[in-house]
Amino acid sequence: MALRAWLDVRRSWRPGHAPALLVIPLGLIVTVCVVDVLAPPHIHLGPLLVAAPAITVAFAGPLTTAAMGALAVAAQVLIGVLRGVSGTANIQAQIAALIVVSALCVTVCVVRGRREQQLHQVRSVAEAAQRVLLQPLPAHAGPLQIAGLYIPAEEEAELGGDLYAAARTTHHSTRLLIGDVRGSGLGAISNSALLLGAFRAAAHRQATLPRLAVHLDAAFRWDTSQWRPQTEQDTVEDFATAMLLDIPDHDPVVHLISCGHPPPLILRGHRVIPLVAEASHLPIGFGGAFGTADYDVQTFPFEVGDLMLLYTDGVIEARNTDGRFYPFTERVPQWTTDDPAELLRHLQADLLTHVNAHLDDDAAVVAIRRTASAPPPPDPSP
């Protein structure tokens, strides 16, 4: 709640979002007029009126800034008339200077407005690209409730190297992928798109998790290296840590393959159970496995009421200003009674509070709750 309030205050200071702040320049104009008229003849506060449009430009648009500049000019004229000095060169110079400064402030507002419009268009395109690339996870898949959370490290960024995806299979199960692509910037985004595309194309077709893992590794290695000069083949490393999971509808278990990724957590009541695979394979893209026999599938209980968390290292390696890591396994048990989406909302607020709203790495979390055991599929035989 404290973080949300801080963000609301921050947004209120953006141009066009703080009409209540008009009290400041208006109060300044009134105060200067009253004091200047009542003050002794040798005291002149009129030059302070230039602060009114200068302050307004910080939080208002060009029309409001122009109106405040006009009020400041009118106040300066009023002061000159009431003090009987309107015809002097000094007061006329002050009025001229006030008009020039107000015009400059309006110009700044116009230029800033155009830049903000361009930025808004760019962000709209980025948000559309994010929705296409990192598609929202389904809220329900068979007997599962699912929710996903992505927090970029860079402020105002929409996407980085962390990724997740889900797919339904024809044999009544849900497959999930969570991964973390090496590096950052456009290269990481491109490799994320590659891995997500390969998963979505094959997750529902490959009969087993090992076949899917082989397909992802081969597709990733081929696409990232096919246009690379031969001299760079052994010097540039594109890879992604990943966790592949298959959750059957009719069996309270989860099958997984770990490719150098942090282990999932099962929240059962207030217990936290790490699903540490006996074999952790090389990350996707290293080409460490060339056949299905090279991948070991680990199976763990995933019972009705259990909540499973998949995450990237940006969560567990998030540090506060004192250098302490985010206590992930200590915090999440307090939200086990919530549905997955609500748990992730609590987790996001708590994580950003821990790091003072500044992450050093992208963070992604997927929460999955098994709500019921689905009935077994009908026997196709007569």
Short mmCIF file of C-alpha atoms in Angstrom, two decimals:
data_model
loop_
_atom_site.label_atom_id
_atom_site.label_comp_id
_atom_site.label_asym_id
_atom_site.label_seq_id
_atom_site.Cartn_x
_atom_site.Cartn_y
_atom_site.Cartn_z
CA MET A 1 0.00 0.00 0.00
CA ALA A 2 2.85 2.38 0.79
CA LEU A 3 4.42 1.68 -2.60
CA ARG A 4 1.14 2.29 -4.40
CA ALA A 5 0.68 5.60 -2.58
CA TRP A 6 4.21 6.62 -3.52
CA LEU A 7 3.54 5.83 -7.20
CA ASP A 8 0.29 7.81 -7.09
CA VAL A 9 2.11 10.85 -5.69
CA ARG A 10 4.78 10.50 -8.32
CA ARG A 11 2.21 10.37 -11.13
CA SER A 12 0.47 13.45 -9.70
CA TRP A 13 3.55 15.57 -10.45
CA ARG A 14 3.51 14.74 -14.14
CA PRO A 15 2.41 17.51 -16.55
CA GLY A 16 -1.34 17.80 -16.74
CA HIS A 17 -1.91 15.56 -13.70
CA ALA A 18 -1.80 18.06 -10.82
CA PRO A 19 -4.48 20.77 -11.13
CA ALA A 20 -4.43 21.28 -7.36
CA LEU A 21 -0.90 22.67 -7.67
CA LEU A 22 -2.29 25.75 -9.43
CA VAL A 23 -2.84 27.12 -5.93
CA ILE A 24 0.91 27.76 -5.69
CA PRO A 25 1.34 30.23 -8.61
CA LEU A 26 -2.06 31.82 -7.94
CA GLY A 27 -1.14 32.35 -4.31
CA LEU A 28 2.19 33.79 -5.38
CA ILE A 29 0.51 36.33 -7.68
CA VAL A 30 -1.97 37.44 -5.01
CA THR A 31 0.73 37.68 -2.34
CA VAL A 32 3.08 39.74 -4.53
CA CYS A 33 0.26 42.12 -5.51
CA VAL A 34 -0.85 42.73 -1.94
CA VAL A 35 2.63 43.10 -0.47
CA ASP A 36 3.94 45.27 -3.32
CA VAL A 37 0.99 47.69 -3.10
CA LEU A 38 1.18 47.98 0.70
CA ALA A 39 4.97 48.08 0.95
CA PRO A 40 7.02 51.31 1.11
CA PRO A 41 7.82 52.96 -2.26
CA HIS A 42 11.44 51.73 -2.28
CA ILE A 43 10.38 48.04 -2.04
CA HIS A 44 9.42 46.35 -5.35
CA LEU A 45 8.34 42.70 -5.42
CA GLY A 46 6.90 42.81 -8.95
CA PRO A 47 9.87 40.95 -10.52
CA LEU A 48 8.90 37.91 -8.43
CA LEU A 49 5.81 37.48 -10.62
CA VAL A 50 8.00 35.80 -13.22
CA ALA A 51 8.04 32.75 -10.94
CA ALA A 52 4.31 32.13 -11.54
CA PRO A 53 4.53 30.92 -15.18
CA ALA A 54 7.91 29.32 -14.44
CA ILE A 55 6.33 27.20 -11.69
CA THR A 56 3.23 26.41 -13.75
CA VAL A 57 5.25 24.97 -16.63
CA ALA A 58 6.41 22.17 -14.31
CA PHE A 59 2.98 20.56 -13.95
CA ALA A 60 0.57 22.10 -16.49
CA GLY A 61 0.05 22.34 -20.22
CA PRO A 62 0.57 25.30 -22.59
CA LEU A 63 -2.92 26.79 -22.20
CA THR A 64 -2.74 26.83 -18.40
CA THR A 65 0.80 28.20 -18.50
CA ALA A 66 -0.28 30.95 -20.92
CA ALA A 67 -3.21 31.84 -18.67
CA MET A 68 -0.93 32.03 -15.64
CA GLY A 69 1.51 34.22 -17.58
CA ALA A 70 -1.33 36.54 -18.59
CA LEU A 71 -2.46 36.78 -14.95
CA ALA A 72 1.10 37.63 -13.92
CA VAL A 73 1.30 40.37 -16.58
CA ALA A 74 -2.08 41.75 -15.51
CA ALA A 75 -0.91 41.76 -11.89
CA GLN A 76 2.22 43.67 -12.87
CA VAL A 77 0.12 46.27 -14.72
CA LEU A 78 -2.21 46.53 -11.72
CA ILE A 79 0.73 47.13 -9.38
CA GLY A 80 2.02 49.89 -11.66
CA VAL A 81 -1.39 51.59 -11.78
CA LEU A 82 -2.01 51.37 -8.02
CA ARG A 83 1.44 52.70 -7.23
CA GLY A 84 1.23 55.38 -9.92
CA VAL A 85 4.34 54.22 -11.78
CA SER A 86 2.77 52.56 -14.82
CA GLY A 87 4.37 55.05 -17.19
CA THR A 88 7.92 54.60 -15.91
CA ALA A 89 10.57 52.77 -17.90
CA ASN A 90 11.20 50.41 -14.99
CA ILE A 91 7.67 49.03 -14.78
CA GLN A 92 7.40 48.79 -18.57
CA ALA A 93 10.68 46.84 -18.71
CA GLN A 94 9.34 44.47 -16.03
CA ILE A 95 6.12 43.93 -17.99
CA ALA A 96 8.06 43.27 -21.22
CA ALA A 97 10.37 40.80 -19.44
CA LEU A 98 7.37 39.03 -17.93
CA ILE A 99 5.74 38.68 -21.37
CA VAL A 100 8.95 37.24 -22.85
CA VAL A 101 9.41 34.73 -20.01
CA SER A 102 5.76 33.64 -20.22
CA ALA A 103 6.09 33.11 -23.98
CA LEU A 104 9.21 31.00 -23.44
CA CYS A 105 7.41 28.91 -20.81
CA VAL A 106 4.52 28.28 -23.21
CA THR A 107 7.01 27.26 -25.92
CA VAL A 108 8.63 24.78 -23.53
CA CYS A 109 5.18 23.30 -22.80
CA VAL A 110 4.39 22.89 -26.50
CA VAL A 111 7.72 21.19 -27.26
CA ARG A 112 7.40 18.95 -24.21
CA GLY A 113 3.85 18.01 -25.20
CA ARG A 114 4.99 16.88 -28.63
CA ARG A 115 7.80 14.80 -27.11
CA GLU A 116 5.35 13.21 -24.67
CA GLN A 117 3.00 12.36 -27.51
CA GLN A 118 5.85 10.69 -29.39
CA LEU A 119 6.84 8.80 -26.25
CA HIS A 120 3.23 7.71 -25.74
CA GLN A 121 3.11 6.34 -29.27
CA VAL A 122 6.37 4.47 -28.76
CA ARG A 123 5.10 3.01 -25.49
CA SER A 124 1.85 1.98 -27.16
CA VAL A 125 3.82 0.05 -29.75
CA ALA A 126 6.00 -1.50 -27.01
CA GLU A 127 2.94 -2.56 -25.02
CA ALA A 128 1.37 -4.09 -28.14
CA ALA A 129 4.62 -5.97 -28.83
CA GLN A 130 4.68 -7.20 -25.24
CA ARG A 131 1.13 -8.53 -25.47
CA VAL A 132 2.06 -10.42 -28.64
CA LEU A 133 5.42 -11.70 -27.39
CA LEU A 134 4.76 -12.35 -23.71
CA GLN A 135 1.11 -13.32 -23.93
CA PRO A 136 -0.92 -13.38 -20.69
CA LEU A 137 -1.18 -16.83 -19.16
CA PRO A 138 -4.64 -18.43 -19.09
CA ALA A 139 -6.44 -17.96 -15.79
CA HIS A 140 -7.60 -21.60 -15.91
CA ALA A 141 -6.18 -24.69 -17.60
CA GLY A 142 -7.94 -27.92 -16.72
CA PRO A 143 -7.92 -28.20 -12.92
CA LEU A 144 -5.30 -25.44 -12.57
CA GLN A 145 -5.50 -21.77 -11.67
CA ILE A 146 -2.61 -19.85 -13.23
CA ALA A 147 -1.27 -16.30 -12.96
CA GLY A 148 1.90 -14.68 -14.26
CA LEU A 149 3.92 -11.66 -13.14
CA TYR A 150 6.65 -9.86 -15.04
CA ILE A 151 8.61 -6.93 -13.58
CA PRO A 152 11.21 -5.31 -15.87
CA ALA A 153 14.42 -4.05 -14.32
CA GLU A 154 14.50 -0.87 -16.39
CA GLU A 155 11.90 1.73 -15.46
CA GLU A 156 9.36 2.32 -18.25
CA ALA A 157 10.55 -0.83 -20.05
CA GLU A 158 7.96 -3.40 -21.01
CA LEU A 159 10.00 -6.50 -21.75
CA GLY A 160 13.40 -7.99 -21.14
CA GLY A 161 15.02 -11.42 -21.08
CA ASP A 162 12.67 -13.26 -18.71
CA LEU A 163 9.82 -15.25 -20.22
CA TYR A 164 7.00 -17.68 -19.51
CA ALA A 165 4.35 -19.49 -21.55
CA ALA A 166 1.73 -22.22 -21.22
CA ALA A 167 0.10 -24.67 -23.61
CA ARG A 168 -2.55 -27.40 -23.45
CA THR A 169 -1.81 -30.82 -24.88
CA THR A 170 -4.06 -33.39 -26.53
CA HIS A 171 -3.36 -35.89 -23.74
CA HIS A 172 -5.08 -33.74 -21.07
CA SER A 173 -2.18 -31.94 -19.48
CA THR A 174 -0.82 -28.41 -19.19
CA ARG A 175 2.74 -27.63 -20.18
CA LEU A 176 4.60 -24.58 -18.93
CA LEU A 177 7.88 -22.90 -19.69
CA ILE A 178 9.71 -20.33 -17.62
CA GLY A 179 13.12 -19.08 -18.65
CA ASP A 180 15.76 -16.40 -18.40
CA VAL A 181 17.71 -15.46 -21.52
CA ARG A 182 21.32 -14.40 -21.11
CA GLY A 183 22.04 -10.70 -21.48
CA SER A 184 19.76 -7.70 -21.83
CA GLY A 185 18.50 -5.23 -24.39
CA LEU A 186 17.31 -6.04 -27.90
CA GLY A 187 19.45 -9.18 -28.15
CA ALA A 188 17.79 -10.71 -25.09
CA ILE A 189 14.32 -9.71 -26.35
CA SER A 190 15.03 -11.30 -29.73
CA ASN A 191 16.16 -14.55 -28.11
CA SER A 192 13.14 -14.50 -25.81
CA ALA A 193 10.88 -14.23 -28.85
CA LEU A 194 12.72 -17.12 -30.48
CA LEU A 195 12.35 -19.41 -27.47
CA LEU A 196 8.71 -18.51 -26.90
CA GLY A 197 7.89 -19.08 -30.55
CA ALA A 198 9.58 -22.48 -30.54
CA PHE A 199 7.69 -23.50 -27.40
CA ARG A 200 4.29 -22.38 -28.68
CA ALA A 201 4.85 -24.16 -31.98
CA ALA A 202 5.86 -27.47 -30.44
CA ALA A 203 4.55 -27.74 -26.87
CA HIS A 204 1.24 -29.28 -27.92
CA ARG A 205 2.78 -31.54 -30.58
CA GLN A 206 5.77 -33.14 -28.89
CA ALA A 207 4.76 -36.36 -27.18
CA THR A 208 7.14 -36.07 -24.23
CA LEU A 209 9.02 -33.40 -22.30
CA PRO A 210 12.43 -34.70 -23.47
CA ARG A 211 11.34 -34.36 -27.10
CA LEU A 212 10.20 -30.82 -26.38
CA ALA A 213 13.50 -29.98 -24.68
CA VAL A 214 15.48 -31.33 -27.64
CA HIS A 215 13.34 -29.29 -30.03
CA LEU A 216 13.80 -26.06 -28.05
CA ASP A 217 17.56 -26.51 -27.76
CA ALA A 218 17.98 -27.29 -31.46
CA ALA A 219 15.73 -24.44 -32.61
CA PHE A 220 17.45 -21.95 -30.30
CA ARG A 221 20.96 -22.96 -31.36
CA TRP A 222 20.13 -22.96 -35.06
CA ASP A 223 18.44 -19.59 -35.18
CA THR A 224 20.98 -17.79 -33.00
CA SER A 225 23.99 -19.10 -34.93
CA GLN A 226 22.93 -19.57 -38.58
CA TRP A 227 23.95 -16.03 -39.64
CA ARG A 228 26.92 -15.74 -37.32
CA PRO A 229 30.36 -15.70 -38.94
CA GLN A 230 32.35 -18.89 -38.42
CA THR A 231 34.99 -16.97 -36.48
CA GLU A 232 32.39 -15.99 -33.85
CA GLN A 233 30.81 -19.42 -33.39
CA ASP A 234 32.88 -20.23 -30.30
CA THR A 235 33.09 -16.71 -28.83
CA VAL A 236 29.45 -15.59 -28.64
CA GLU A 237 27.23 -17.43 -26.18
CA ASP A 238 23.46 -17.19 -26.49
CA PHE A 239 21.62 -19.37 -24.01
CA ALA A 240 18.69 -19.43 -21.64
CA THR A 241 18.11 -21.17 -18.36
CA ALA A 242 14.71 -22.82 -18.47
CA MET A 243 12.27 -25.04 -16.62
CA LEU A 244 9.87 -27.26 -18.58
CA LEU A 245 6.86 -28.69 -16.78
CA ASP A 246 4.01 -31.01 -17.66
CA ILE A 247 1.06 -31.17 -15.22
CA PRO A 248 -1.47 -33.95 -15.93
CA ASP A 249 -5.14 -33.23 -15.27
CA HIS A 250 -5.83 -36.68 -13.83
CA ASP A 251 -2.72 -37.39 -11.77
CA PRO A 252 -1.66 -35.23 -8.75
CA VAL A 253 1.95 -34.89 -9.90
CA VAL A 254 4.15 -32.55 -11.91
CA HIS A 255 6.81 -33.71 -14.36
CA LEU A 256 9.71 -31.35 -14.99
CA ILE A 257 13.04 -30.92 -16.73
CA SER A 258 15.48 -28.40 -15.29
CA CYS A 259 17.91 -26.68 -17.65
CA GLY A 260 20.01 -24.70 -15.19
CA HIS A 261 16.98 -22.88 -13.75
CA PRO A 262 16.08 -22.23 -10.07
CA PRO A 263 13.85 -25.01 -8.68
CA PRO A 264 10.10 -24.48 -8.34
CA LEU A 265 8.51 -24.19 -4.91
CA ILE A 266 5.45 -26.06 -3.68
CA LEU A 267 3.46 -24.25 -1.01
CA ARG A 268 1.52 -26.80 0.99
CA GLY A 269 -0.17 -25.08 3.90
CA HIS A 270 2.63 -23.06 5.45
CA ARG A 271 5.33 -25.44 4.24
CA VAL A 272 7.68 -24.53 1.42
CA ILE A 273 8.94 -27.54 -0.54
CA PRO A 274 11.64 -26.91 -3.19
CA LEU A 275 11.38 -29.27 -6.18
CA VAL A 276 15.09 -29.83 -6.65
CA ALA A 277 15.72 -32.07 -9.63
CA GLU A 278 18.40 -34.74 -9.26
CA ALA A 279 19.74 -33.81 -12.69
CA SER A 280 20.07 -30.20 -13.82
CA HIS A 281 20.89 -30.05 -17.51
CA LEU A 282 22.79 -27.41 -19.41
CA PRO A 283 20.82 -24.28 -20.34
CA ILE A 284 18.94 -24.15 -23.62
CA GLY A 285 21.32 -23.22 -26.42
CA PHE A 286 24.45 -24.94 -25.14
CA GLY A 287 23.70 -28.07 -27.15
CA GLY A 288 24.49 -30.32 -24.24
CA ALA A 289 21.85 -32.88 -25.26
CA PHE A 290 21.16 -34.30 -28.69
CA GLY A 291 18.55 -36.94 -27.95
CA THR A 292 15.62 -37.60 -25.66
CA ALA A 293 17.72 -40.04 -23.61
CA ASP A 294 19.94 -37.13 -22.57
CA TYR A 295 17.13 -35.48 -20.59
CA ASP A 296 15.91 -36.82 -17.25
CA VAL A 297 12.31 -36.14 -16.27
CA GLN A 298 11.73 -35.68 -12.55
CA THR A 299 8.30 -36.29 -11.03
CA PHE A 300 7.04 -34.67 -7.82
CA PRO A 301 3.68 -34.74 -5.98
CA PHE A 302 1.40 -31.81 -6.83
CA GLU A 303 -1.77 -32.38 -4.85
CA VAL A 304 -5.14 -30.67 -4.73
CA GLY A 305 -4.77 -27.36 -2.86
CA ASP A 306 -1.03 -27.11 -3.50
CA LEU A 307 0.33 -23.90 -4.96
CA MET A 308 3.44 -24.02 -7.10
CA LEU A 309 5.70 -21.03 -7.81
CA LEU A 310 8.00 -20.79 -10.81
CA TYR A 311 10.40 -17.84 -10.79
CA THR A 312 13.57 -16.39 -12.28
CA ASP A 313 16.73 -15.41 -10.45
CA GLY A 314 15.70 -11.75 -10.58
CA VAL A 315 13.39 -12.52 -7.66
CA ILE A 316 15.73 -14.41 -5.35
CA GLU A 317 18.74 -12.21 -6.17
CA ALA A 318 16.95 -8.88 -5.66
CA ARG A 319 18.92 -6.83 -3.10
CA ASN A 320 17.91 -3.93 -0.92
CA THR A 321 20.09 -0.92 -0.15
CA ASP A 322 21.88 -2.93 2.55
CA GLY A 323 22.78 -5.65 0.04
CA ARG A 324 20.43 -8.25 1.54
CA PHE A 325 18.65 -10.64 -0.81
CA TYR A 326 14.87 -10.72 -0.94
CA PRO A 327 13.69 -13.44 1.53
CA PHE A 328 11.49 -15.16 -1.05
CA THR A 329 10.90 -18.46 0.73
CA GLU A 330 10.16 -16.66 4.01
CA ARG A 331 7.60 -14.23 2.58
CA VAL A 332 5.47 -16.33 0.23
CA PRO A 333 3.97 -18.70 2.85
CA GLN A 334 1.94 -15.85 4.34
CA TRP A 335 -0.05 -15.56 1.08
CA THR A 336 -0.77 -19.24 0.43
CA THR A 337 -4.51 -18.81 1.10
CA ASP A 338 -4.85 -16.29 -1.73
CA ASP A 339 -5.61 -17.20 -5.32
CA PRO A 340 -2.57 -17.08 -7.65
CA ALA A 341 -3.30 -13.59 -9.03
CA GLU A 342 -3.76 -12.10 -5.55
CA LEU A 343 -0.59 -13.79 -4.30
CA LEU A 344 1.40 -12.24 -7.14
CA ARG A 345 -0.01 -8.80 -6.37
CA HIS A 346 1.18 -9.12 -2.76
CA LEU A 347 4.53 -10.47 -3.93
CA GLN A 348 5.08 -7.63 -6.41
CA ALA A 349 4.34 -4.93 -3.84
CA ASP A 350 6.55 -6.62 -1.24
CA LEU A 351 9.43 -7.19 -3.65
CA LEU A 352 9.43 -3.61 -4.94
CA THR A 353 9.27 -2.30 -1.39
CA HIS A 354 12.30 -4.44 -0.51
CA VAL A 355 14.37 -3.00 -3.37
CA ASN A 356 12.95 0.52 -3.07
CA ALA A 357 11.26 0.17 -6.48
CA HIS A 358 14.59 -0.49 -8.26
CA LEU A 359 15.40 -3.98 -9.55
CA ASP A 360 18.85 -4.83 -10.87
CA ASP A 361 17.46 -7.63 -13.04
CA ASP A 362 14.16 -8.55 -14.64
CA ALA A 363 11.91 -10.73 -12.50
CA ALA A 364 9.18 -13.18 -13.52
CA VAL A 365 6.95 -15.39 -11.38
CA VAL A 366 4.24 -17.90 -12.31
CA ALA A 367 1.80 -19.16 -9.66
CA ILE A 368 -0.18 -22.36 -10.24
CA ARG A 369 -2.77 -23.88 -7.92
CA ARG A 370 -4.31 -27.30 -8.40
CA THR A 371 -7.96 -26.80 -7.48
CA ALA A 372 -9.34 -30.30 -8.08
CA SER A 373 -8.56 -33.66 -9.54
CA ALA A 374 -10.21 -33.95 -12.91
CA PRO A 375 -12.01 -37.22 -13.66
CA PRO A 376 -10.01 -39.63 -15.79
CA PRO A 377 -10.59 -39.41 -19.55
CA PRO A 378 -13.10 -41.86 -21.00
CA ASP A 379 -11.76 -45.14 -22.28
CA PRO A 380 -11.75 -44.90 -26.10
CA SER A 381 -12.14 -48.67 -26.47
CA PRO A 382 -15.71 -50.00 -26.88
#
